[in-house]
Amino acid sequence: MDKLKITGGRALEGEVRVSGAKNAALPIMCAALLSAKPLALTNVPRLRDVSTMAKLLAQMGVTVNRQEAKTVLHAKEITEPTAAYELVKTMRASVLVLGPLLARCGEAKVSLPGGCAIGARPVDQHVKGLQAMGATISIEHGYMQASASRLRGARIVMDLVTVTGTENLMMAAALAEGETLLENAAREPEVVDLARCLIAMGAKIEGAGSDQIRIRGVPSLGGAEHRVMPDRIETGTYLAAAAAAGGKIRLTGTAPESLDATLDKLREAGARIEIHGSSIDLEIARRPGAVSVRTAPYPAFATDMQAQFMALACVADGTALITETIFENRFMHAIELQRLGADIRLEGNTAVVKGVERLQGAAVMATDLRASAGLVIAGLVAEGQTVIDRIYHLDRGYEALEGKLTALGARVERIK
Ligand code: UD1
């Protein structure tokens, strides 16, 4: 199993280009299921999760053709509307095929995702919404068995804000008969990017980006070309890394408007940030100040940035409170950060992090994708060597991580 060896203690300096957003690419790839015509995508990141989704779609009869810059998905015919446990268990976003399959084929068999390292993560809201649209869904042998001759539009009030839940229902509603109103919808930029792609395919959608999305169903969707939005979490991760390690970096190809909460917090930590079009410059000349964060649905501070900000807090001047409100078990990185010498006390869903002057390199274990990113940041700051085990988590969501960090002057090496 690959490991990542980081020799810390060097400030970051240089320029890198961010990739397309994983969390936009995955639902958009599923949108291809809604049409018999090809969907051509650019800016699709090269990530393990993207190949997993391609494999999942291929099992259903979708041809996925990835060339240099373009990925074309063609669901001319769906031969097998099934998502098997073997793939679903490795990537929860697989549940995004449920809505599109049901809308296009009138049936779907999708494995329940099961637990994951960061908590229970149920899919009850996805199921409830599809049932409101007329689907019959039963659980058989660990699979959701869904059927509907044609989905009907409905008014759906979601009990809580769910990103993939909103996306699943929006895709299903695009082909339903009549109008669907999604209330308490997720406002994440990735939901907006998916809506943009669906609209290009001929869907009638209004309000994406607000908590009320109106979808008028159409009988069929066509083909389209779409450019996947930049990854705001990847962007935020490199910015947090530079804020922790010190230095001056430029990120290009970003979507700065999707990063307000993160940029505000980095400024609060003492970083100077300048935006020129799609580039973000960050410079920090002193030890970062402690900043507290509380995760919540967009536009508030993202749970996917929590681990990175905990790492930043570990070396900041002062004490920060890191509060996680989205997932119940998303502090596993705290234990690993303590191995590097961090002073962290867990109190329920809050971590009290007292910044220390220096961390010390050690062997640590990655537990999930964003937790690993937090460990990488800590490793960049720590004295000596940090070896991160189980970096397959990082490969799920960070394209060319070592290459990009090296371009920023960090000393990182993948050990096979
Ligand atoms: C998405 C992101 C993930 C991010 C998360 C929160 C993708 C592919 N993944 O995950 O990176 O961390 O949003 O921003 O976009 N919940 C229920 N019932 C449901 C659905 C969700 O109780 O039917 C709960 C979850 O357990 C969690 C909260 O709602 O506590 C938010 O989860 P959700 O927004 O659905 O996360 P994902 O869409 O899985």
Coordinates of C-alpha atoms and ligand atoms in Angstrom, one line a residue:
M1 CA 0.0 0.0 0.0
D2 CA 1.4 3.4 -0.9
K3 CA 2.5 5.9 1.7
L4 CA 3.4 9.5 1.5
K5 CA 6.6 10.7 3.0
I6 CA 6.8 14.4 3.8
T7 CA 9.8 16.3 5.1
G8 CA 8.3 19.3 6.8
G9 CA 9.5 22.7 7.8
R10 CA 9.7 24.5 4.5
A11 CA 7.5 27.5 3.5
L12 CA 5.4 27.0 0.3
E13 CA 6.1 29.1 -2.7
G14 CA 5.0 28.8 -6.3
E15 CA 2.0 28.4 -8.6
V16 CA -0.4 25.5 -9.3
R17 CA -3.6 25.0 -11.2
V18 CA -6.5 23.5 -9.5
S19 CA -8.5 20.6 -11.0
G20 CA -12.2 20.2 -11.8
A21 CA -14.3 19.5 -8.8
K22 CA -14.8 15.9 -7.7
N23 CA -18.1 16.6 -6.1
A24 CA -19.4 18.3 -9.3
A25 CA -18.0 15.7 -11.7
L26 CA -19.6 12.7 -9.9
P27 CA -23.2 13.9 -10.1
I28 CA -22.7 15.3 -13.6
M29 CA -21.4 11.9 -14.8
C30 CA -24.6 10.4 -13.5
A31 CA -26.6 12.9 -15.4
A32 CA -25.5 11.1 -18.6
L33 CA -27.8 8.3 -17.6
L34 CA -30.8 10.6 -18.2
S35 CA -30.2 10.9 -22.0
A36 CA -29.7 8.6 -24.9
K37 CA -27.4 11.3 -26.4
P38 CA -23.7 11.8 -25.5
L39 CA -22.6 14.1 -22.8
A40 CA -19.2 15.7 -23.4
L41 CA -17.4 16.9 -20.3
T42 CA -14.2 18.9 -19.9
N43 CA -12.2 19.7 -16.7
V44 CA -13.0 16.2 -15.3
P45 CA -10.4 15.5 -12.6
R46 CA -8.2 12.4 -12.8
L47 CA -9.2 10.8 -9.5
R48 CA -9.9 7.4 -8.1
D49 CA -13.6 8.4 -7.4
V50 CA -14.0 9.4 -11.0
S51 CA -12.7 6.1 -12.3
T52 CA -15.0 4.3 -9.8
M53 CA -18.0 6.2 -11.2
A54 CA -16.9 5.5 -14.8
K55 CA -16.7 1.8 -13.9
L56 CA -20.1 1.8 -12.2
L57 CA -21.7 3.5 -15.2
A58 CA -20.0 1.2 -17.7
Q59 CA -21.5 -1.8 -15.8
M60 CA -24.9 -0.3 -16.7
G61 CA -24.1 -0.1 -20.4
V62 CA -22.8 3.5 -20.6
T63 CA -19.8 4.0 -22.8
V64 CA -17.2 6.2 -21.2
N65 CA -14.5 7.6 -23.4
R66 CA -11.8 9.6 -21.8
Q67 CA -9.4 11.4 -24.1
E68 CA -6.8 14.1 -23.3
A69 CA -9.1 16.9 -22.3
K70 CA -12.6 15.5 -23.0
T71 CA -14.6 12.8 -21.4
V72 CA -17.6 11.6 -23.4
L73 CA -20.3 9.6 -21.7
H74 CA -23.0 7.9 -23.8
A75 CA -25.9 6.1 -22.3
K76 CA -27.5 5.1 -25.6
E77 CA -29.1 2.1 -23.9
I78 CA -29.1 1.2 -20.3
T79 CA -28.6 -2.6 -20.2
E80 CA -28.5 -3.1 -16.4
P81 CA -29.9 -0.5 -14.1
T82 CA -28.0 -1.9 -11.1
A83 CA -25.3 -0.5 -8.8
A84 CA -23.6 -3.4 -7.0
Y85 CA -22.4 -3.3 -3.4
E86 CA -18.7 -4.0 -4.5
L87 CA -18.5 -0.5 -6.0
V88 CA -21.0 1.4 -3.9
K89 CA -19.3 0.4 -0.7
T90 CA -16.1 2.1 -1.9
M91 CA -17.8 5.3 -2.9
R92 CA -21.0 6.6 -1.3
A93 CA -21.7 9.0 -4.2
S94 CA -22.7 5.9 -6.2
V95 CA -26.1 6.5 -4.7
L96 CA -26.4 9.3 -7.2
V97 CA -27.3 6.8 -10.0
L98 CA -30.6 6.0 -8.2
G99 CA -32.7 9.0 -9.3
P100 CA -31.4 9.1 -12.9
L101 CA -31.9 5.3 -13.4
L102 CA -35.4 5.3 -12.0
A103 CA -36.4 8.3 -14.2
R104 CA -34.9 6.9 -17.4
C105 CA -35.6 3.2 -17.0
G106 CA -38.5 3.0 -14.5
E107 CA -36.5 0.8 -12.3
A108 CA -33.3 0.7 -10.4
K109 CA -31.4 -1.6 -8.0
V110 CA -28.9 0.2 -6.0
S111 CA -26.9 -1.2 -3.0
L112 CA -27.3 0.6 0.3
P113 CA -24.0 2.3 0.9
G114 CA -23.6 1.1 4.5
G115 CA -21.6 2.9 7.1
C116 CA -18.5 4.9 6.4
A117 CA -15.6 6.2 8.5
I118 CA -17.2 9.6 9.2
G119 CA -20.6 8.4 10.4
A120 CA -23.8 6.7 9.6
R121 CA -24.7 8.8 6.5
P122 CA -28.2 7.4 5.8
V123 CA -30.0 7.9 2.4
D124 CA -33.6 8.3 3.8
Q125 CA -34.1 11.7 2.2
H126 CA -33.2 10.4 -1.2
V127 CA -35.8 7.6 -0.7
K128 CA -38.5 9.8 0.8
G129 CA -38.2 12.2 -2.1
L130 CA -38.5 9.6 -4.8
Q131 CA -41.4 8.0 -3.0
A132 CA -43.2 11.4 -3.0
M133 CA -42.6 11.3 -6.8
G134 CA -44.5 8.0 -7.0
A135 CA -41.7 5.5 -6.8
T136 CA -42.1 2.2 -4.9
I137 CA -38.9 1.4 -3.0
S138 CA -38.2 -1.6 -0.9
I139 CA -35.1 -2.8 0.7
E140 CA -34.1 -6.4 -0.3
H141 CA -30.9 -8.1 0.6
G142 CA -29.1 -4.8 1.2
Y143 CA -30.3 -3.3 -2.0
M144 CA -32.8 -0.5 -2.7
Q145 CA -35.2 -1.9 -5.2
A146 CA -37.0 1.0 -6.9
S147 CA -39.7 1.1 -9.6
A148 CA -42.1 3.7 -11.1
S149 CA -43.8 3.6 -14.5
R150 CA -43.2 7.4 -14.7
L151 CA -42.2 9.6 -11.9
R152 CA -44.6 12.5 -11.1
G153 CA -43.6 15.9 -10.0
A154 CA -44.2 16.7 -6.3
R155 CA -43.5 19.2 -3.6
I156 CA -40.7 17.8 -1.4
V157 CA -39.6 19.3 1.8
M158 CA -36.3 17.8 2.9
D159 CA -35.9 17.3 6.6
L160 CA -32.3 18.4 6.4
V161 CA -29.9 19.8 3.9
T162 CA -28.4 17.0 1.8
V163 CA -26.1 17.7 -1.2
T164 CA -26.4 14.3 -3.0
G165 CA -30.0 14.0 -1.9
T166 CA -30.8 17.3 -3.6
E167 CA -28.8 16.3 -6.7
N168 CA -30.5 12.9 -6.9
L169 CA -34.0 14.4 -6.7
M170 CA -33.2 17.2 -9.2
M171 CA -32.0 14.6 -11.7
A172 CA -35.1 12.4 -11.2
A173 CA -37.4 15.4 -11.5
A174 CA -35.9 16.5 -14.8
L175 CA -37.6 13.6 -16.5
A176 CA -40.7 13.4 -14.3
E177 CA -44.2 14.3 -15.4
G178 CA -45.1 17.8 -14.2
E179 CA -43.4 20.1 -11.7
T180 CA -41.3 19.3 -8.7
L181 CA -40.5 21.8 -6.0
L182 CA -37.6 20.9 -3.8
E183 CA -37.7 22.8 -0.5
N184 CA -34.8 23.1 1.9
A185 CA -32.5 22.2 -1.0
A186 CA -28.7 22.2 -0.7
R187 CA -27.2 25.5 -2.1
E188 CA -23.7 24.1 -2.7
P189 CA -22.0 25.4 -5.9
E190 CA -21.8 21.8 -7.1
V191 CA -25.6 21.6 -7.1
V192 CA -25.6 24.7 -9.3
D193 CA -23.0 23.2 -11.6
L194 CA -25.1 20.1 -12.0
A195 CA -28.2 22.2 -12.7
R196 CA -26.3 24.1 -15.4
C197 CA -25.3 20.8 -17.1
L198 CA -28.9 19.5 -16.9
I199 CA -30.2 22.8 -18.4
A200 CA -27.7 22.4 -21.2
M201 CA -29.2 19.0 -21.8
G202 CA -32.7 20.5 -22.1
A203 CA -33.9 20.4 -18.5
K204 CA -36.1 23.1 -17.1
I205 CA -34.7 24.1 -13.7
E206 CA -35.0 27.3 -11.7
G207 CA -33.6 28.3 -8.4
A208 CA -30.5 26.1 -8.1
G209 CA -28.2 27.8 -5.6
S210 CA -31.2 28.8 -3.4
D211 CA -33.0 26.6 -1.0
Q212 CA -36.0 26.2 -3.3
I213 CA -35.5 24.5 -6.7
R214 CA -38.3 24.3 -9.2
I215 CA -38.0 21.6 -11.9
R216 CA -40.5 21.2 -14.8
G217 CA -40.1 17.7 -16.1
V218 CA -39.6 17.1 -19.8
P219 CA -40.2 13.8 -21.7
S220 CA -36.5 13.5 -22.8
L221 CA -33.1 15.1 -22.5
G222 CA -30.5 15.6 -25.2
G223 CA -26.8 15.7 -25.4
A224 CA -24.6 18.6 -24.2
E225 CA -21.1 19.9 -23.6
H226 CA -20.2 21.0 -20.1
R227 CA -17.1 22.2 -18.3
V228 CA -16.9 21.0 -14.7
M229 CA -16.4 23.8 -12.2
P230 CA -13.1 24.1 -10.3
D231 CA -12.6 22.2 -7.1
R232 CA -13.2 24.6 -4.2
I233 CA -12.1 22.0 -1.6
E234 CA -8.8 21.3 -3.4
T235 CA -8.3 25.1 -3.7
G236 CA -9.0 25.6 0.0
T237 CA -6.7 22.8 1.0
Y238 CA -3.6 24.3 -0.8
L239 CA -4.5 27.7 0.7
A240 CA -4.8 26.3 4.2
A241 CA -1.5 24.4 3.6
A242 CA 0.3 27.7 2.7
A243 CA -1.3 29.5 5.6
A244 CA 0.0 26.8 8.0
A245 CA 3.5 26.4 6.4
G246 CA 4.0 30.1 5.6
G247 CA 5.0 31.5 2.2
K248 CA 3.4 32.9 -0.9
I249 CA 1.4 30.9 -3.5
R250 CA -0.8 31.4 -6.5
L251 CA -3.6 29.1 -7.4
T252 CA -5.0 29.4 -10.9
G253 CA -8.2 28.1 -12.5
T254 CA -10.2 28.5 -9.3
A255 CA -13.7 29.7 -8.6
P256 CA -13.1 32.3 -5.9
E257 CA -16.8 33.1 -5.6
S258 CA -17.4 29.6 -4.2
L259 CA -14.8 30.1 -1.4
D260 CA -16.1 33.0 0.6
A261 CA -16.2 31.3 4.0
T262 CA -12.8 29.7 3.6
L263 CA -11.1 32.9 2.4
D264 CA -12.7 34.9 5.2
K265 CA -11.2 32.5 7.8
L266 CA -7.8 32.5 6.1
R267 CA -7.8 36.3 6.3
E268 CA -8.8 36.1 9.9
A269 CA -5.7 33.9 10.4
G270 CA -3.5 36.7 9.1
A271 CA -3.1 35.7 5.4
R272 CA -3.2 38.4 2.7
I273 CA -5.4 37.2 -0.1
E274 CA -5.8 38.8 -3.5
I275 CA -8.1 37.6 -6.3
H276 CA -7.5 38.4 -10.0
G277 CA -10.1 36.7 -12.1
S278 CA -9.8 33.0 -11.5
S279 CA -6.5 33.3 -9.7
I280 CA -6.0 33.5 -5.9
D281 CA -2.8 34.7 -4.3
L282 CA -2.1 34.0 -0.7
E283 CA 0.8 35.4 1.3
I284 CA 1.5 35.0 5.0
A285 CA 4.4 36.5 6.7
R286 CA 3.9 35.4 10.3
R287 CA 2.7 32.6 12.4
P288 CA -1.0 32.2 11.7
G289 CA -3.5 33.3 14.3
A290 CA -6.0 30.9 15.8
V291 CA -9.4 30.9 14.0
S292 CA -12.4 29.0 15.2
V293 CA -14.7 27.4 12.6
R294 CA -18.2 25.8 12.7
T295 CA -19.2 23.6 9.8
A296 CA -22.6 24.0 8.3
P297 CA -24.2 23.7 4.8
Y298 CA -23.1 26.2 2.1
P299 CA -22.5 29.1 2.1
A300 CA -21.2 28.5 5.7
F301 CA -17.9 26.9 6.4
A302 CA -17.6 23.5 4.6
T303 CA -17.2 20.2 6.6
D304 CA -14.9 19.1 3.8
M305 CA -12.5 21.9 5.0
Q306 CA -12.7 21.1 8.7
A307 CA -9.7 18.7 9.0
Q308 CA -7.4 21.2 7.1
F309 CA -8.4 24.0 9.4
M310 CA -7.8 21.8 12.4
A311 CA -4.3 21.2 11.1
L312 CA -3.8 25.0 10.7
A313 CA -5.1 25.5 14.3
C314 CA -2.5 23.0 15.6
V315 CA 0.3 25.5 14.8
A316 CA -1.6 28.8 15.2
D317 CA -1.0 31.4 17.8
G318 CA -3.8 30.9 20.3
T319 CA -6.7 28.5 20.9
A320 CA -9.3 27.6 18.2
L321 CA -12.6 25.9 18.5
I322 CA -13.4 23.6 15.7
T323 CA -17.1 22.5 15.7
E324 CA -18.5 19.9 13.4
T325 CA -22.2 20.0 12.9
I326 CA -22.7 17.9 9.7
F327 CA -21.2 14.5 10.5
E328 CA -21.1 12.9 13.9
N329 CA -17.8 11.2 13.7
R330 CA -15.5 13.4 11.7
F331 CA -12.6 14.0 14.2
M332 CA -10.5 10.9 13.6
H333 CA -7.7 13.1 12.3
A334 CA -7.5 14.7 15.8
I335 CA -6.0 11.5 17.3
E336 CA -3.4 11.3 14.5
L337 CA -2.6 15.0 14.8
Q338 CA -1.9 14.4 18.5
R339 CA 0.7 11.9 17.4
L340 CA 2.5 14.8 15.7
G341 CA 2.4 16.8 19.0
A342 CA -0.8 18.7 18.6
D343 CA -2.7 19.9 21.7
I344 CA -6.3 18.9 21.0
R345 CA -9.1 18.2 23.4
L346 CA -12.3 16.7 22.1
E347 CA -15.6 17.8 23.8
G348 CA -18.5 16.3 21.9
N349 CA -18.6 17.8 18.5
T350 CA -16.1 20.5 19.3
A351 CA -12.3 20.2 19.2
V352 CA -10.5 22.6 21.4
V353 CA -7.1 23.2 19.7
K354 CA -4.4 25.0 21.4
G355 CA -1.7 26.0 18.9
V356 CA 1.8 24.8 19.6
E357 CA 5.1 26.3 18.4
R358 CA 6.1 23.2 16.5
L359 CA 4.8 19.8 15.5
Q360 CA 7.1 16.8 15.2
G361 CA 7.0 14.4 12.2
A362 CA 5.7 10.9 13.0
A363 CA 4.0 7.9 11.3
V364 CA 0.3 8.6 11.0
M365 CA -2.7 6.9 9.4
A366 CA -5.2 8.4 7.0
T367 CA -8.8 7.6 7.8
D368 CA -10.8 9.4 5.2
L369 CA -10.2 11.8 2.3
R370 CA -10.3 15.1 4.0
A371 CA -8.7 13.8 7.2
S372 CA -5.8 12.8 5.1
A373 CA -5.5 16.3 3.7
G374 CA -5.3 17.6 7.3
L375 CA -2.5 15.2 8.0
V376 CA -0.6 16.4 4.8
I377 CA -0.8 20.0 6.0
A378 CA 0.4 19.0 9.5
G379 CA 3.3 17.0 7.9
L380 CA 4.3 20.1 5.8
V381 CA 4.7 22.1 9.0
A382 CA 6.2 19.4 11.3
E383 CA 9.9 19.1 12.0
G384 CA 11.4 16.0 10.4
Q385 CA 9.6 13.3 8.5
T386 CA 6.0 12.4 8.5
V387 CA 4.9 9.2 6.8
I388 CA 1.2 9.0 6.0
D389 CA -0.2 5.5 5.6
R390 CA -3.3 4.6 3.6
I391 CA -3.0 7.4 1.1
Y392 CA -5.5 5.8 -1.2
H393 CA -7.9 8.1 0.6
L394 CA -6.0 11.0 -0.9
D395 CA -6.0 9.5 -4.4
R396 CA -9.8 9.5 -4.3
G397 CA -10.0 13.3 -4.2
Y398 CA -6.7 15.1 -4.9
E399 CA -5.3 15.0 -8.5
A400 CA -1.5 14.9 -8.7
L401 CA -1.1 15.8 -5.1
E402 CA 2.7 15.1 -4.9
G403 CA 3.3 16.9 -8.2
K404 CA 1.4 20.0 -7.0
L405 CA 3.0 20.1 -3.6
T406 CA 6.4 19.7 -5.2
A407 CA 5.7 22.6 -7.5
L408 CA 5.0 24.6 -4.4
G409 CA 8.4 23.7 -3.0
A410 CA 7.4 21.0 -0.5
R411 CA 9.5 17.9 0.0
V412 CA 7.1 15.0 -0.6
E413 CA 7.6 11.5 -1.9
R414 CA 5.3 8.6 -2.6
I415 CA 6.7 5.3 -1.2
K416 CA 5.3 2.1 -2.9
Ligands
UD1_1 C1 -21.7 15.6 0.1 C2 -20.3 15.6 -0.4 C3 -19.3 15.4 0.8 C4 -19.6 16.5 1.9 C5 -21.1 16.5 2.2 C6 -21.5 17.6 3.2 C7 -20.5 14.7 -2.6 C8 -20.2 13.6 -3.5 N1 -20.1 14.5 -1.3 O1 -21.9 14.3 0.7 O2 -18.0 15.6 0.3 O3 -18.8 16.2 3.0 O4 -21.9 16.6 1.1 O5 -21.2 18.8 2.6 O6 -21.0 15.7 -3.0 N2 -28.3 12.8 5.7 C9 -29.4 12.1 6.2 N3 -30.2 11.5 5.3 C10 -30.0 11.5 4.0 C11 -28.9 12.2 3.5 C12 -28.1 12.8 4.4 O7 -29.6 12.0 7.4 O8 -30.8 11.0 3.2 C13 -27.4 13.4 6.6 C14 -26.0 12.9 6.6 O9 -25.8 11.8 7.4 C15 -25.2 14.1 7.1 C16 -26.0 15.3 6.5 O10 -27.3 14.8 6.2 O11 -25.2 14.2 8.5 C17 -25.4 15.9 5.2 O12 -25.1 14.9 4.3 P1 -25.1 15.1 2.8 O13 -25.2 16.5 2.4 O14 -26.1 14.2 2.2 O15 -23.7 14.5 2.3 P2 -23.4 13.8 1.0 O16 -24.3 14.3 -0.1 O17 -23.3 12.3 1.2

